[in-house]
Short mmCIF file of C-alpha atoms in Angstrom, two decimals:
data_model
loop_
_atom_site.label_atom_id
_atom_site.label_comp_id
_atom_site.label_asym_id
_atom_site.label_seq_id
_atom_site.Cartn_x
_atom_site.Cartn_y
_atom_site.Cartn_z
CA TYR A 1 8.65 25.22 5.85
CA ILE A 2 8.72 21.82 4.16
CA ALA A 3 12.41 21.28 4.87
CA LEU A 4 11.98 22.53 8.42
CA GLY A 5 9.01 20.21 8.98
CA MET A 6 10.92 17.24 7.58
CA THR A 7 13.92 17.99 9.77
CA LYS A 8 11.77 18.39 12.89
CA ARG A 9 9.93 15.14 12.08
CA ILE A 10 13.22 13.25 11.72
CA LEU A 11 14.43 14.72 15.02
CA GLY A 12 11.21 13.59 16.71
CA GLN A 13 10.07 17.14 17.39
CA ASN A 14 6.54 16.36 16.30
CA GLY A 15 4.84 19.53 17.52
CA SER A 16 7.28 21.76 15.66
CA ALA A 17 7.15 19.48 12.64
CA GLU A 18 3.36 19.61 12.52
CA PHE A 19 3.35 23.39 12.83
CA ALA A 20 5.88 23.78 9.99
CA LEU A 21 4.16 21.27 7.71
CA ILE A 22 0.70 22.74 8.27
CA LYS A 23 2.20 26.13 7.40
CA ALA A 24 3.78 24.60 4.28
CA VAL A 25 0.43 23.15 3.21
CA GLU A 26 -1.24 26.52 3.76
CA LEU A 27 1.42 28.36 1.75
CA TYR A 28 1.76 25.71 -0.96
CA PRO A 29 -1.60 23.89 -1.10
CA ARG A 30 -0.62 21.98 -4.26
CA SER A 31 2.71 20.81 -2.84
CA LEU A 32 2.76 17.04 -3.05
CA GLN A 33 5.75 16.88 -0.73
CA ALA A 34 4.17 19.06 1.97
CA HIS A 35 1.00 16.95 2.08
CA GLU A 36 2.92 13.68 2.02
CA GLU A 37 5.29 14.77 4.79
CA LEU A 38 2.36 15.83 6.95
CA ALA A 39 0.66 12.48 6.32
CA LEU A 40 3.88 10.65 7.26
CA LEU A 41 4.10 12.70 10.44
CA TYR A 42 0.56 11.70 11.37
CA LEU A 43 1.39 8.06 10.65
CA SER A 44 4.45 8.21 12.88
CA GLN A 45 2.14 9.40 15.68
CA ASP A 46 -0.44 6.65 15.02
CA LYS A 47 -2.94 9.28 13.87
CA ASP A 48 -4.18 7.07 11.05
CA ASP A 49 -7.40 8.97 10.34
CA GLN A 50 -5.55 12.26 10.05
CA ALA A 51 -2.99 10.62 7.75
CA ILE A 52 -5.77 9.26 5.53
CA ASN A 53 -7.41 12.68 5.41
CA GLN A 54 -4.11 14.29 4.47
CA TYR A 55 -3.56 11.76 1.68
CA LYS A 56 -7.08 12.48 0.43
CA VAL A 57 -6.32 16.20 0.36
CA LEU A 58 -3.13 15.39 -1.56
CA LEU A 59 -5.20 13.33 -4.02
CA SER A 60 -7.61 16.23 -4.51
CA HIS A 61 -4.65 18.14 -5.97
CA HIS A 62 -2.82 15.17 -7.53
CA PRO A 63 -5.45 12.53 -8.38
CA GLY A 64 -2.95 10.41 -10.29
CA TYR A 65 -0.47 9.96 -7.46
CA PRO A 66 -0.41 6.19 -6.83
CA GLU A 67 1.73 6.30 -3.69
CA ALA A 68 -1.04 8.12 -1.83
CA PHE A 69 -3.51 5.41 -2.82
CA LEU A 70 -1.06 2.73 -1.70
CA SER A 71 -0.50 4.44 1.63
CA ILE A 72 -4.24 4.76 2.21
CA ALA A 73 -4.70 1.11 1.25
CA GLN A 74 -2.04 -0.03 3.71
CA ILE A 75 -3.52 2.03 6.55
CA TYR A 76 -6.98 0.62 5.90
CA PHE A 77 -5.56 -2.91 5.65
CA ASP A 78 -3.81 -2.48 9.00
CA GLN A 79 -7.14 -1.31 10.45
CA SER A 80 -8.86 -4.43 9.03
CA LYS A 81 -10.96 -2.25 6.72
CA PHE A 82 -10.41 -4.56 3.79
CA SER A 83 -13.06 -3.20 1.41
CA GLU A 84 -11.64 0.31 1.74
CA ALA A 85 -8.10 -1.01 1.37
CA LEU A 86 -9.13 -2.89 -1.75
CA GLN A 87 -10.68 0.19 -3.30
CA ALA A 88 -7.52 2.24 -2.73
CA SER A 89 -5.16 -0.50 -3.94
CA GLU A 90 -7.26 -1.01 -7.09
CA ALA A 91 -6.96 2.72 -7.83
CA ALA A 92 -3.18 2.47 -7.42
CA ILE A 93 -3.05 -0.58 -9.71
CA ARG A 94 -4.87 1.25 -12.52
CA ILE A 95 -2.50 4.21 -12.34
CA LEU A 96 0.65 2.12 -12.03
CA ILE A 97 -0.25 -0.13 -14.98
CA ALA A 98 -0.92 2.95 -17.10
CA ARG A 99 2.49 4.35 -16.13
CA GLY A 100 4.36 1.12 -16.81
CA LYS A 101 5.60 0.58 -13.23
CA PRO A 102 5.75 -3.23 -12.86
CA LYS A 103 7.32 -3.42 -9.39
CA ARG A 104 4.94 -0.96 -7.76
CA THR A 105 2.03 -2.55 -9.67
CA ALA A 106 3.06 -5.88 -8.14
CA ASP A 107 3.13 -4.29 -4.67
CA ALA A 108 -0.36 -2.85 -5.14
CA ARG A 109 -1.63 -6.13 -6.61
CA LEU A 110 -0.19 -8.06 -3.65
CA LEU A 111 -2.05 -5.81 -1.24
CA ALA A 112 -5.27 -6.11 -3.25
CA GLY A 113 -4.91 -9.89 -3.34
CA ARG A 114 -4.43 -9.97 0.41
CA CYS A 115 -7.63 -7.91 0.72
CA TYR A 116 -9.51 -10.42 -1.41
CA LEU A 117 -8.23 -13.20 0.85
CA LYS A 118 -9.39 -11.36 3.97
CA LEU A 119 -12.76 -10.74 2.32
CA GLY A 120 -13.12 -14.48 1.65
CA ILE A 121 -12.73 -14.24 -2.14
CA PRO A 122 -9.77 -16.57 -2.80
CA LYS A 123 -10.46 -17.10 -6.52
CA THR A 124 -9.90 -13.40 -7.26
CA ALA A 125 -6.87 -13.38 -4.96
CA ILE A 126 -5.45 -16.28 -6.98
CA LYS A 127 -5.77 -14.23 -10.19
CA TYR A 128 -3.87 -11.35 -8.61
CA PHE A 129 -1.13 -13.53 -7.16
CA LYS A 130 -0.75 -15.45 -10.45
CA ALA A 131 -0.31 -12.15 -12.29
CA ASN A 132 2.41 -11.17 -9.82
CA LYS A 133 4.11 -14.55 -10.14
CA LYS A 134 4.10 -14.17 -13.93
CA GLN A 135 5.36 -10.60 -13.81
CA MET A 136 7.79 -10.81 -10.85
CA GLY A 137 8.23 -14.57 -10.42
CA GLN A 138 11.61 -14.53 -8.70
CA GLN A 139 10.27 -13.54 -5.30
CA GLY A 140 9.06 -16.18 -2.87
CA VAL A 141 6.42 -13.90 -1.37
CA TYR A 142 4.25 -14.24 -4.47
CA TYR A 143 4.37 -18.04 -4.26
CA TYR A 144 3.53 -17.87 -0.56
CA TYR A 145 0.38 -15.84 -1.06
CA LEU A 146 -0.60 -17.89 -4.09
CA GLY A 147 -0.24 -21.03 -1.98
CA LEU A 148 -2.28 -19.47 0.80
CA ALA A 149 -5.02 -18.50 -1.66
CA TYR A 150 -5.12 -22.01 -3.13
CA PHE A 151 -5.35 -23.41 0.40
CA LYS A 152 -8.29 -21.12 1.22
CA ASP A 153 -9.90 -22.13 -2.08
CA GLY A 154 -9.57 -25.81 -1.15
CA ASN A 155 -6.88 -26.83 -3.64
CA LYS A 156 -4.37 -28.46 -1.28
CA THR A 157 -2.08 -29.77 -4.04
CA LYS A 158 -1.52 -26.36 -5.64
CA ALA A 159 -1.28 -24.82 -2.19
CA ASN A 160 1.48 -27.24 -1.20
CA ASP A 161 3.36 -26.80 -4.50
CA ASN A 162 3.38 -23.01 -4.20
CA LEU A 163 4.25 -22.99 -0.51
CA LEU A 164 7.19 -25.32 -1.17
CA GLU A 165 8.32 -23.09 -4.03
CA ALA A 166 8.09 -20.07 -1.71
CA GLN A 167 10.42 -21.84 0.73
CA ASN A 168 12.77 -22.85 -2.11
CA ARG A 169 12.97 -19.18 -3.07
CA GLY A 170 13.93 -18.19 0.47
CA TYR A 171 10.56 -17.13 1.85
CA THR A 172 10.22 -18.16 5.49
CA ILE A 173 6.87 -19.72 6.27
#
């Protein structure tokens, strides 16, 4: 049922895909793939609340699965629910650090930092973006958000320096 649901989802046959994936979840309630595919199907249909619920069910079986936390965080961020997004991204960060996954940790930290910016807490955002710059410094995106955080914190000099560095590293502002 999982393979059938995935195939139907890819083909855009959402009704058939949903039927197959719900059946897969019923037959294999601990299947990470079945839950994640069903959540992705809901996302593709802009059924964000159903996707979040499906990720939460997945997490009830696999509480250490960081990708579900990251997906929930991104959905909440896109809905401008920044506190909820922050909570989910912080959970992902804890798991990813413990597992030694620097790139995915940086992704989760970037999202958390963006949440702190949206919540009007630039000093904490700066800490997150600095950690990313230290860990993954080659990418201009980290300099961009660090510059933005410094700007929102009132430090125009550091903001300008980081925004220029972001451009030098190929990030389009």
